[in-house]
Coordinates of C-alpha atoms in Angstrom, one line a residue:
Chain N
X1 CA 16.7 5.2 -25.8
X2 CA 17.0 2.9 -23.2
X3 CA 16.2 3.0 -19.5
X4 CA 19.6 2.9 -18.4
X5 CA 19.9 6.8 -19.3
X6 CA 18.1 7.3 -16.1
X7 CA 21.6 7.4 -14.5
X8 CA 22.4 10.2 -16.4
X9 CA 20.7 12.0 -13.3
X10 CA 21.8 11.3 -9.8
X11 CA 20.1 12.1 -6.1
X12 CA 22.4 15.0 -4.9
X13 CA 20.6 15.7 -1.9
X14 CA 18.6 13.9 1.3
X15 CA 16.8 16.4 3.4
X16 CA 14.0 15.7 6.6
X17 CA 12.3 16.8 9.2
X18 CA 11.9 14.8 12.4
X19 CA 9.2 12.3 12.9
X20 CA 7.1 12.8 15.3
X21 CA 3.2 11.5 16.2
X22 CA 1.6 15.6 16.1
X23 CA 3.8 18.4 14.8
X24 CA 1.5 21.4 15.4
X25 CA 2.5 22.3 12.5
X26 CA 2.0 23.2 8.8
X27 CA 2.6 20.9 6.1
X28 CA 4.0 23.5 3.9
X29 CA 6.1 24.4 6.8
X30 CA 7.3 20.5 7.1
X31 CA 7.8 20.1 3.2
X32 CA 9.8 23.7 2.9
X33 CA 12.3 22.6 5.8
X34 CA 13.0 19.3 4.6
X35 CA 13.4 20.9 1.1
X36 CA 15.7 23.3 2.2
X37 CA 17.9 20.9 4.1
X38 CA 17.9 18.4 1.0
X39 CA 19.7 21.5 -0.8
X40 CA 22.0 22.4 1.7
X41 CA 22.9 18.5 1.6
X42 CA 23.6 19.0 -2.4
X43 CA 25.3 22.3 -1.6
X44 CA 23.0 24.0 -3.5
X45 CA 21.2 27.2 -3.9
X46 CA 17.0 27.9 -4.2
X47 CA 18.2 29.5 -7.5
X48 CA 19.5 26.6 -8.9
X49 CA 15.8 24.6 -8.4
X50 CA 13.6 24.6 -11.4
X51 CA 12.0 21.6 -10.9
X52 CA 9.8 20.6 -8.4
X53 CA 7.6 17.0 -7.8
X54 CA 5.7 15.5 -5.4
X55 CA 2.7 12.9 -4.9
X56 CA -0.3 12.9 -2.7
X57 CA -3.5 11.5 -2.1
X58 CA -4.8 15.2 -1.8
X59 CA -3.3 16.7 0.9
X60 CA -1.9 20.1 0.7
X61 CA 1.3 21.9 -0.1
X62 CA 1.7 21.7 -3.7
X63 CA 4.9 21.9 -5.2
X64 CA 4.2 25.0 -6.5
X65 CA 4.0 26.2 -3.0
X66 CA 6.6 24.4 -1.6
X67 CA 9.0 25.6 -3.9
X68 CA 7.8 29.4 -3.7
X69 CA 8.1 28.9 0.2
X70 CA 11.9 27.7 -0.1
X71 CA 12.9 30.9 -2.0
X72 CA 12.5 29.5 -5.8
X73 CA 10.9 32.2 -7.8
X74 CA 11.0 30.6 -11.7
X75 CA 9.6 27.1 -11.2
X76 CA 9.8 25.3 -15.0
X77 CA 9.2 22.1 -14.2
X78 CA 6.4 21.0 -11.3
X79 CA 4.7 18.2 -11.6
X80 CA 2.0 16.5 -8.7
X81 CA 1.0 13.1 -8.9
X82 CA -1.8 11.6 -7.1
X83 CA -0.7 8.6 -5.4
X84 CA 0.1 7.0 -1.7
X85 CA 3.4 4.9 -2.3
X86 CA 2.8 3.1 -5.3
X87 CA 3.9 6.7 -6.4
X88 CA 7.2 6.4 -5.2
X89 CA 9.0 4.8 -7.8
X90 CA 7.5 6.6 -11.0
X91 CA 8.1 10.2 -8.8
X92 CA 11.7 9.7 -8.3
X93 CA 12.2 8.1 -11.8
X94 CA 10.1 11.1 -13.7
X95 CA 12.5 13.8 -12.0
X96 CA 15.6 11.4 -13.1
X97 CA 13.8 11.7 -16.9
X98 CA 12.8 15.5 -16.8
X99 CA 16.8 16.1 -16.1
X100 CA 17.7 13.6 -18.3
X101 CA 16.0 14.7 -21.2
X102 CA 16.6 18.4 -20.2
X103 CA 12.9 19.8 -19.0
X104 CA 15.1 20.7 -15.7
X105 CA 18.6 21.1 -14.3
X106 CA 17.8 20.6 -10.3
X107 CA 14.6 19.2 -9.2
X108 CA 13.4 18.8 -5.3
X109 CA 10.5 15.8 -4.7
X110 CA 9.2 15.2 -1.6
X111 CA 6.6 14.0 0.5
X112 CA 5.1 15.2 3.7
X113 CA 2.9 14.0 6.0
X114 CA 0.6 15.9 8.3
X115 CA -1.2 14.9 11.2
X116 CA -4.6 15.7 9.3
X117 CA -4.0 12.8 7.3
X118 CA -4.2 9.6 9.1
X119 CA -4.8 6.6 6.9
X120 CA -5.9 4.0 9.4
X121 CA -9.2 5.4 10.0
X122 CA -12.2 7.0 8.8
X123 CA -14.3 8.2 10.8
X124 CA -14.9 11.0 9.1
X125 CA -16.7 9.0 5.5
X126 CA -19.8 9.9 5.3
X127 CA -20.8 9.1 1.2
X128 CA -18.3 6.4 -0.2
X129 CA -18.2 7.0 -4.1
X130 CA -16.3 5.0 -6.7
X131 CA -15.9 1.3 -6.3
X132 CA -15.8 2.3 -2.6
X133 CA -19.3 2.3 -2.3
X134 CA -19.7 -1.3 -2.4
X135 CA -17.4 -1.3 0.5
X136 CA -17.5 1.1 2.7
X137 CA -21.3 0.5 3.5
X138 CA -19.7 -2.8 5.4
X139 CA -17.6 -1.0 7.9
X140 CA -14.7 -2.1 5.3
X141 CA -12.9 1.4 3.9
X142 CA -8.8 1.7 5.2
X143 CA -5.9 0.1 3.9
X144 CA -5.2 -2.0 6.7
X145 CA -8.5 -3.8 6.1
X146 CA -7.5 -3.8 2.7
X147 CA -4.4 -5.3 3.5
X148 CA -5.4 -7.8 5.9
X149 CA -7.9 -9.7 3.7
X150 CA -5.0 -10.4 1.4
X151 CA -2.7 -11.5 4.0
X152 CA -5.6 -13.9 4.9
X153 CA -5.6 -15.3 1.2
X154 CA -1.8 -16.2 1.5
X155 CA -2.3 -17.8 4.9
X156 CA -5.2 -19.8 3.3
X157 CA -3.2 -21.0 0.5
X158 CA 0.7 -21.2 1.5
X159 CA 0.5 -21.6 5.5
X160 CA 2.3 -18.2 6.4
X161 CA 1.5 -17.6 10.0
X162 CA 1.3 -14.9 12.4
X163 CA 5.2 -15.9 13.8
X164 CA 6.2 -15.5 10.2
X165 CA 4.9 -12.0 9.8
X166 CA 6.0 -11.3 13.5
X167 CA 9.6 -11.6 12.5
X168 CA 9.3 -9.3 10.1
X169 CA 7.8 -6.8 12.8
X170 CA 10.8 -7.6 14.9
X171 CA 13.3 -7.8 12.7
X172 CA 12.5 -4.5 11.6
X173 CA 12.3 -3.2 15.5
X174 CA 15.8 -4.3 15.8
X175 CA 16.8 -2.0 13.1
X176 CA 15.4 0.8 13.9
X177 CA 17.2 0.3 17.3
X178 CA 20.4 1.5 15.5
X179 CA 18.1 4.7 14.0
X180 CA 18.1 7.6 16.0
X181 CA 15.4 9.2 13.6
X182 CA 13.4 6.1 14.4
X183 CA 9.8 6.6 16.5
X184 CA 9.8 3.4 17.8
X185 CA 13.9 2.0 18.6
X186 CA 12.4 -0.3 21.5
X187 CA 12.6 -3.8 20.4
X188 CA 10.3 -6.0 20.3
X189 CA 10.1 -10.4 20.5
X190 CA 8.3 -12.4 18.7
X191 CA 5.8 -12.7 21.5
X192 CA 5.4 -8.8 22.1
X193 CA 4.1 -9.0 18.7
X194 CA 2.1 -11.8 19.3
X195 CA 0.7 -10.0 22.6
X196 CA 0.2 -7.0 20.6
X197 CA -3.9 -5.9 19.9
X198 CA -5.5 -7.2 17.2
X199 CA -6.8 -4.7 14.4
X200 CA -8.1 -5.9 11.5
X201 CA -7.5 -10.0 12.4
X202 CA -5.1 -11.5 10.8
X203 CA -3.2 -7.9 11.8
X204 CA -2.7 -6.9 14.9
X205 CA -0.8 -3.9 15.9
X206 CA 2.4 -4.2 15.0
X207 CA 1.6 -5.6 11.5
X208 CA 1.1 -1.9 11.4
X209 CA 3.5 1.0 10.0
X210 CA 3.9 4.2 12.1
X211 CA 1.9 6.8 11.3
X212 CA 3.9 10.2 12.0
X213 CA 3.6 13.7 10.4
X214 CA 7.1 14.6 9.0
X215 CA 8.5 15.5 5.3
X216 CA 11.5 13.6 3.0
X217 CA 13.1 15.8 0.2
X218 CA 15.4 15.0 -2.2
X219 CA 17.1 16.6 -4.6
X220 CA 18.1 15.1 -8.2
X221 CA 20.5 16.9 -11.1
X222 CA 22.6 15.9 -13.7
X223 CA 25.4 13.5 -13.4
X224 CA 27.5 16.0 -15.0
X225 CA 26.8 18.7 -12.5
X226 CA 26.7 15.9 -9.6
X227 CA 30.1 15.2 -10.2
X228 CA 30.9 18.9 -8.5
X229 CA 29.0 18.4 -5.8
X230 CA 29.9 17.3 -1.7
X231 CA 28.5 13.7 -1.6
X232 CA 29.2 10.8 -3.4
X233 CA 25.9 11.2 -6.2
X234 CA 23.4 7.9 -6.0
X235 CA 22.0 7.0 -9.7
X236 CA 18.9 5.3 -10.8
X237 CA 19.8 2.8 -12.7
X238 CA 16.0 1.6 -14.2
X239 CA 12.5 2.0 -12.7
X240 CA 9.3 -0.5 -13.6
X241 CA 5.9 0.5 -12.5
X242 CA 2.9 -2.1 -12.4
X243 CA -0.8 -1.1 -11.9
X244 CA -3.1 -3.6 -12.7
X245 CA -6.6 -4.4 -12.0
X246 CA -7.6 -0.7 -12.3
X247 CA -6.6 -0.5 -8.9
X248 CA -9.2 -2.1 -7.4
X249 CA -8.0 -3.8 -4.4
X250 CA -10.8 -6.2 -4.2
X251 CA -10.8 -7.6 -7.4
X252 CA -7.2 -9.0 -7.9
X253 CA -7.6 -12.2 -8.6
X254 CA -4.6 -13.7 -6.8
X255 CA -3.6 -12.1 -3.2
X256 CA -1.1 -13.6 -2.4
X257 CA 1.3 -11.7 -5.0
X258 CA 1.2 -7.9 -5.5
X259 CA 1.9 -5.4 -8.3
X260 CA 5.5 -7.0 -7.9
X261 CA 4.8 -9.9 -9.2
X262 CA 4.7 -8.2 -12.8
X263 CA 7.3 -5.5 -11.9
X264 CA 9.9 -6.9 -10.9
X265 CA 10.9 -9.2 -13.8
X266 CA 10.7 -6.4 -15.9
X267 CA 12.8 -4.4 -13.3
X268 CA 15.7 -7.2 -13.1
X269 CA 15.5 -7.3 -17.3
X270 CA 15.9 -3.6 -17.2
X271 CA 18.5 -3.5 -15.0
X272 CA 20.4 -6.9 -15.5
X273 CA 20.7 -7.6 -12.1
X274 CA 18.9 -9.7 -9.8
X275 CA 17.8 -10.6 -6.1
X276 CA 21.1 -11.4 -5.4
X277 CA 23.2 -8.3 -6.5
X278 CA 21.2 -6.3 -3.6
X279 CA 22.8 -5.1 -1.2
X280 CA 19.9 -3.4 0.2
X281 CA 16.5 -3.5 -0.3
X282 CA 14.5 -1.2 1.0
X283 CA 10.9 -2.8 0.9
X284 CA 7.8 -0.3 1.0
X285 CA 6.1 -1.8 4.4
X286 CA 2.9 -0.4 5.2
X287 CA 2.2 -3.9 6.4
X288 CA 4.4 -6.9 7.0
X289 CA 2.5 -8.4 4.7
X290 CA 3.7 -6.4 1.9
X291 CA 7.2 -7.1 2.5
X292 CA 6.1 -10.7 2.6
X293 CA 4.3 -10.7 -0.2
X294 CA 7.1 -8.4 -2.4
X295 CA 10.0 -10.0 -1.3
X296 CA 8.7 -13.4 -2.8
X297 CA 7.6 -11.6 -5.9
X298 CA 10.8 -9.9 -6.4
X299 CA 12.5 -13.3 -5.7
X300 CA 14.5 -13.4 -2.7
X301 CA 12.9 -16.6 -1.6
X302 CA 10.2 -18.9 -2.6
X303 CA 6.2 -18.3 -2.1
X304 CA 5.7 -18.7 1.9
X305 CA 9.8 -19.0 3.0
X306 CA 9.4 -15.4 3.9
X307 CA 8.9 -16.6 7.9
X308 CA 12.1 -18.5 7.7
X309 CA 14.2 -16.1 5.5
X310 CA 13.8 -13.0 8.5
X311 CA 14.5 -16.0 11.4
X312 CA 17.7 -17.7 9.9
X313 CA 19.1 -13.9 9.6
X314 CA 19.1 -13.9 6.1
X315 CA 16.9 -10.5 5.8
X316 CA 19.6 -8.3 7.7
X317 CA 23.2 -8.0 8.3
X318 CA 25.7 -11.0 7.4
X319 CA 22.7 -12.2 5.3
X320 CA 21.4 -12.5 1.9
X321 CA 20.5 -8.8 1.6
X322 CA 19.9 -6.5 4.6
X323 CA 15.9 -5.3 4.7
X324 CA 15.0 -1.8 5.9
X325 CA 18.1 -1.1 8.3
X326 CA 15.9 2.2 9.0
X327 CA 13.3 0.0 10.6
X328 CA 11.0 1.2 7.4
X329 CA 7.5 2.3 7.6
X330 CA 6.8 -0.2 10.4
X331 CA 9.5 1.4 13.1
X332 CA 11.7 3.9 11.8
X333 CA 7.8 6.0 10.2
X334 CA 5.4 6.0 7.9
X335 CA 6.7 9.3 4.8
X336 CA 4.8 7.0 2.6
X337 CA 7.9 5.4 1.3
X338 CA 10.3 8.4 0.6
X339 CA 12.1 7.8 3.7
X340 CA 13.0 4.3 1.9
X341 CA 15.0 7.1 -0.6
X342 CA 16.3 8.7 2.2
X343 CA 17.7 5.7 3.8
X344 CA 18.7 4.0 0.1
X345 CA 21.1 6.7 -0.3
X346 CA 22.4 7.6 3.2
X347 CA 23.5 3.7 3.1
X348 CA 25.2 4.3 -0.5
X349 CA 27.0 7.2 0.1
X350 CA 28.4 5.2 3.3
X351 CA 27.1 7.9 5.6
X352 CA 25.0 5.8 7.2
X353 CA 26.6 5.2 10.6
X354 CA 26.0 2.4 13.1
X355 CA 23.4 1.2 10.8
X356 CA 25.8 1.1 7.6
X357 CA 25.8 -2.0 5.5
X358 CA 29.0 -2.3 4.8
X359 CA 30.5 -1.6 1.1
X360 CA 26.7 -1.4 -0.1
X361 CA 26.8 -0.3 -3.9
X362 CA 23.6 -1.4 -4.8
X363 CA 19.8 -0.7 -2.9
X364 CA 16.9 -2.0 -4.4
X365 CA 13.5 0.4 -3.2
X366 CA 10.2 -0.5 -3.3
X367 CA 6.8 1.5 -3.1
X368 CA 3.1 0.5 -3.3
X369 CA 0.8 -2.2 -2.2
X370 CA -1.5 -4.7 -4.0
X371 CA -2.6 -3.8 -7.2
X372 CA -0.3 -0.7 -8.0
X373 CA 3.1 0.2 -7.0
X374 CA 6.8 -0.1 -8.7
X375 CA 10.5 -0.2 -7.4
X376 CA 13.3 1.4 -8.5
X377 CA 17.2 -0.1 -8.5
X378 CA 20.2 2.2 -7.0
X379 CA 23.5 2.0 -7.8
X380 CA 26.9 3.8 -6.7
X381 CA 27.9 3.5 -10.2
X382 CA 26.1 4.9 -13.2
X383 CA 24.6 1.5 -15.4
Chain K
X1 CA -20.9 10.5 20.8
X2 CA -22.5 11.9 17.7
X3 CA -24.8 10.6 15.8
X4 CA -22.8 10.7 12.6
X5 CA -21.0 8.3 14.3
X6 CA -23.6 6.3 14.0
X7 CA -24.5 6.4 10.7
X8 CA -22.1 3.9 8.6
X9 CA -20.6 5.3 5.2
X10 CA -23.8 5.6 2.6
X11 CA -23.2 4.6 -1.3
X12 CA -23.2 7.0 -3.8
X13 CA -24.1 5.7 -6.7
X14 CA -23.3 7.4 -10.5
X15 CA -25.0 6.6 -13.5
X16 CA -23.0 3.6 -13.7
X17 CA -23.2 2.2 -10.4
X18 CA -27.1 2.5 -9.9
X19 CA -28.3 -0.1 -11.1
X20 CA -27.0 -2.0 -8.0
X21 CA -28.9 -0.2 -5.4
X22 CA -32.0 -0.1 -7.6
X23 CA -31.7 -3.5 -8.0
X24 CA -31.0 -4.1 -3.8
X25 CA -33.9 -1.8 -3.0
X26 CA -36.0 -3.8 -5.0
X27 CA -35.0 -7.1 -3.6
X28 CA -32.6 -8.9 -5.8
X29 CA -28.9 -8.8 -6.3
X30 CA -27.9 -7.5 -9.5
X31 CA -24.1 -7.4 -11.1
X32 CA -23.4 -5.8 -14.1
X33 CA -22.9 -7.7 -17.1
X34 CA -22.0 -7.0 -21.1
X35 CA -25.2 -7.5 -23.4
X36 CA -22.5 -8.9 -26.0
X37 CA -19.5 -10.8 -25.0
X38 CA -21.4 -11.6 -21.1
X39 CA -18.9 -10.6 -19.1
X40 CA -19.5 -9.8 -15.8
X41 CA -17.9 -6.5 -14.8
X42 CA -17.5 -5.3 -11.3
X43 CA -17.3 -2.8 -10.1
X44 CA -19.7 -2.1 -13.0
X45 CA -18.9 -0.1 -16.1
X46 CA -21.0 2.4 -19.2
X47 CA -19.2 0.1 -21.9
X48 CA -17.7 -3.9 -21.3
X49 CA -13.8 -3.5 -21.0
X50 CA -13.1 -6.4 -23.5
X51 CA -15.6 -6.1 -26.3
X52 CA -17.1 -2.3 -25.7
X53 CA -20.4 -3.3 -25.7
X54 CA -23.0 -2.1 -23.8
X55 CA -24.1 -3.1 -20.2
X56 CA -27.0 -4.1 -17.8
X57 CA -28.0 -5.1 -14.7
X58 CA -28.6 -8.8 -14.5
X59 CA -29.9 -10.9 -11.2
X60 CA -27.0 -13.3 -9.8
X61 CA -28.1 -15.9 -7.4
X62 CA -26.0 -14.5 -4.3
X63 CA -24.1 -18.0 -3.6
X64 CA -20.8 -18.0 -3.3
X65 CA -17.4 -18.7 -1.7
X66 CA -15.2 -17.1 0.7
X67 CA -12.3 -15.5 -1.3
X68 CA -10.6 -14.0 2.0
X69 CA -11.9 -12.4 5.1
X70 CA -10.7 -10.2 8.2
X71 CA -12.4 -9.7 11.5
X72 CA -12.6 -5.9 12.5
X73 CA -11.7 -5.9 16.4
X74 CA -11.0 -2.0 16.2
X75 CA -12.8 1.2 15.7
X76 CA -12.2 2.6 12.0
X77 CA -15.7 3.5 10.5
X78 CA -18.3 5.1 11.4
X79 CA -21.5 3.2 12.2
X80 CA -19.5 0.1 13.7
X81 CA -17.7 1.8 16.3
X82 CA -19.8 -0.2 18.8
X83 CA -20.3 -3.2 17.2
X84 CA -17.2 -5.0 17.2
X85 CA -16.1 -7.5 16.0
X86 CA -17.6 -8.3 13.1
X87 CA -16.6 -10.1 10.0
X88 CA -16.1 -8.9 6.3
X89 CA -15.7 -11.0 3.7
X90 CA -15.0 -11.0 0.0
X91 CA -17.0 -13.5 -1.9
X92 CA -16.1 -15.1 -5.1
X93 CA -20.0 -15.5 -6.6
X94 CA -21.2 -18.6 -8.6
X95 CA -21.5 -16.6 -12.0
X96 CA -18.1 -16.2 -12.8
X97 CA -14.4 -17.2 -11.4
X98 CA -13.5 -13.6 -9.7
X99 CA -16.9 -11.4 -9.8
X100 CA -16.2 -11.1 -6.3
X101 CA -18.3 -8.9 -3.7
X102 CA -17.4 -7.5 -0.4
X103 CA -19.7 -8.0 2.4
X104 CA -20.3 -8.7 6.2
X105 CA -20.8 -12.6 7.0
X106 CA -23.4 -12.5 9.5
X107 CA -24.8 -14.7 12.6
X108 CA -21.6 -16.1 12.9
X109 CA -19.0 -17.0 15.5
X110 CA -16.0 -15.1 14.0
X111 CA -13.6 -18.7 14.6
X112 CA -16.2 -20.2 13.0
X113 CA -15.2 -18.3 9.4
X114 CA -13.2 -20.2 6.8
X115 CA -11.8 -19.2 3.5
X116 CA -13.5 -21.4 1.2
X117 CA -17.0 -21.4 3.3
X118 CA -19.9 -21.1 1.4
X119 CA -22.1 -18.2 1.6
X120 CA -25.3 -17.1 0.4
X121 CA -26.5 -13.3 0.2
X122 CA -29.4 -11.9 1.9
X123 CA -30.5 -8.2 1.5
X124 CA -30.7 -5.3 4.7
X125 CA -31.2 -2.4 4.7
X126 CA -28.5 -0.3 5.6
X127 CA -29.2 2.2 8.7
X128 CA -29.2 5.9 7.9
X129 CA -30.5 6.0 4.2
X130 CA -32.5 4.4 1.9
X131 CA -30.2 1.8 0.7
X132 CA -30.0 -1.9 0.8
X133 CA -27.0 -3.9 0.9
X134 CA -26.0 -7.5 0.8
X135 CA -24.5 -9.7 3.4
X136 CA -23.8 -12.4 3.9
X137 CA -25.1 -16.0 5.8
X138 CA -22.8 -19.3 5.5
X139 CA -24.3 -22.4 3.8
X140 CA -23.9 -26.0 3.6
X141 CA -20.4 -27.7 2.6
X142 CA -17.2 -25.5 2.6
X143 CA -14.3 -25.8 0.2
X144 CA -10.6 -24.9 0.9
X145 CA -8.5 -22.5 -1.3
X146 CA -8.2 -24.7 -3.7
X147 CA -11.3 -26.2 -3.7
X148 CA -10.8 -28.9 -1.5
X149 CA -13.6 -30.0 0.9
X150 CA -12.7 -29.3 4.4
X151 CA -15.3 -29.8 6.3

């Protein structure tokens, strides 16, 4: 069997909530609507769910729960994966397998975000266990720390400067401008980012994504059965994973290349496609400096060109492949990378409006940071 | 403001891990290290991950070079809300290319930090517990990142 039978499945459905900085309310409550609206979108039923996925890093609303809450009473397939967005990929791809290989006829995966979980800070840690004790004791604990040293590595060893991962930041801004789900559509310059706060030096604030409390569902079924459906189905076409290093985000020997570095040549041999049959790609952005750092690895320009491929227009429309035309994790919110789904195939089906790439057929979607994370290659056509 | 606020995130060691702070609290730097093969393994391990042997403790001299670093100008953890900015490095230490440790670099002008600096541990203890961590203290001639002498 080869990978290519993922696209005997097909994303039906796109369902959300809006994004917003405090909800009030539940997560269960944000999942269950953006499930629900996900199946109206496949013009589907709760009794035709039997599957149900999602991934966390321990938050609530199982999908157990979820799926009760939308109406589904005979769950057969429900599967919850702890992970933050190096998740993303091997989520979406195991529901594409469990129809594929028959486990499940229609399953619903989603994300939600609530505003009790805020990764940024953590000023609640009181005992750090794990490898995070050796850490934490220094003041040292959050991802964007995390993040920061390694942007610092690849500043030290290629010259990538603050104006290079500014024009990410703004280039992305401009995006989301065109986004009316966006949080943040006012655009920045180059030197609004460069006025911005600092953080955790060499990231200041807008280096940042958007941390919102909102939910992204979709819903995945046969390509037989997709074929009856209202929209235009999406496929898979292959999935590669990477996690290396036992995760540890301190130990990577080289950080100025991510998981990516390993996953995408085995993602381009999967899929026999490469960097430059993309029309989109939706790069997981938790930091500019991952989109820096993934976008050389997955080889849409050379180790520190990332500056100059956002400023000569190449990363958006009219150029080499358009970058997160939501305005990603960094402007449009931070659903931990299922909202790159979401967008991936609102742009396929051509629904996308203002925003739509035009004739895009093919959306390359990325999820995870540093050590651990994996993308997944979208096609209009089945491979 | 509370005083868990004050307090920075304490270790919790497991039976694997302890042999760090016992070492720390006793006044030396200790890594763990495979009795067989001599691997140093951080974070630290029961069994080495190449050969399976057992482990220990061993004493590492603390030198070192600056792998990467940030400067913390905002509030995320506890027990340096009011002490900003300060500096966190990663250190690449003199026993083996990659047994790296994360740590604060001390006394130091944050402009004044370099990837490539040389550093040397020094052991304090950490407020709110009983445990004893390293940081860090520049030394001598710095290298770049790739090894070149830049100062």
């Amino acid at each position: 069997m080869t990978t290519a039978s993922l696209s005997g499945a097909a994303v039906v459905g796109i369902g959300r909530t809006p994004y917003v900085r405090r909800s009030g309310r539940t997560a269960l409550a944000m999942a269950a609507e953006a499930a629900r609206a996900a199946l109206a979108d496949a013009g589907l039923m709760s009794g035709d769910v039997d599957g149900c996925s999602c991934y966390s890093t321990g938050g609530p609303a199982s999908p157990m729960q979820v799926a009760h809450a939308i109406g589904v009473d005979d769950l057969g397939w429900c599967a919850s994966v702890l992970g933050g967005g190096n998740a993303v990929a091997s989520v979406v791809a195991g529901a594409a397998a469990a129809i594929v290989t028959g486990q499940a006829g229609v399953v619903v995966v989603y994300r939600v975000l609530g505003s009790e979980t805020r990764y940024g800070k953590a000023l609640g840690t009181i005992e750090a266990p794990g490898e995070a004790q050796f850490a934490a004791p220094h003041g040292y604990l959050v991802p964007p720390q995390w993040f920061a040293m390694w942007c610092r590595r690849h500043q030290a060893v290629y010259g990538s400067t603050a104006e290079d991962l500014g024009a990410i930041a703004v280039q992305e801004r401009a995006h989301a401008a065109r986004n009316p789900h966006a949080v943040a559509r006012q655009p920045i310059t180059i030197d609004d980012y460069l006025g911005g706060r600092w953080v955790f030096e060499p990231f200041r604030v807008f280096d940042c994504c958007y941390e919102v409390d909102g939910a992204v569902a979709l819903v995945l079924t046969s390509a037989e059965r997709a074929a009856d459906l209202p929209h235009p189905p999406v496929f898979p076409l292959a999935v590669s994973d990477a996690n290396g290093c036992g995760g540890s985000v301190d130990q990577w020997a080289d950080m100025t290349a991510m998981y990516s570095r390993d996953a995408a040549p085995r993602l381009w041999a999967k899929v026999g496609l490469g960097p430059a049959d993309m029309d989109l790609a939706l790069m997981y952005d938790c930091f500019t400096y991952t989109v820096m750092a993934t976008l050389e690895d997955f080889g849409f320009c050379q180790k520190g060109e990332v500056g100059d491929f956002f400023r000569e227009g190449r990363a958006t429309y009219g150029g080499d492949v358009v970058v997160n035309p939501h305005g990603g994790l960094l402007s449009e919110g931070y659903i931990h990378g299922l909202n790159h789904h979401y967008e991936a195939v609102l742009q396929l089906r051509g629904d996308a409006g203002d925003r739509q790439v035009a004739g895009a057929e093919t959306a390359l979607v990325t999820a995870g940071a540093g050590p651990y994370g994996g993308a997944l290659v979208y096609a209009t056509a089945p491979a | 403001m509370s005083d868990l606020a004050d307090i920075p995130p304490q270790p919790l060691p497991d039976v694997d891990t302890e042999g760090f702070w016992q070492a720390t609290a006793g006044g030396y730097l200790a890594m763990c290290r495979c009795r067989s093969c001599r691997q140093w393994l951080q974070p630290p391990l029961e069994r080495c991950r190449i050969c399976a042997a057992e482990t220990a403790f061993e004493p590492v001299a603390g030198t070192g070079v600056i792998y990467s670093f940030i400067v913390v100008r905002q509030a995320a953890v506890p027990g340096y809300l009011h002490d900003l900015p300060y500096v966190v490095a990663l250190v690449d230490l003199d026993e083996q290319p990659g047994l790296r440790l994360p740590g604060r670099v001390v006394d130091i002008d944050p402009g004044d930090v370099s990837v490539g600096m040389r550093v040397a541990a020094e052991l304090v203890a950490l407020p709110g517990g009983d445990h004893v961590v390293p940081v860090f203290r520049a030394v001598g001639v710095s290298r770049g990142p790739e090894g070149a002498m830049t100062s």
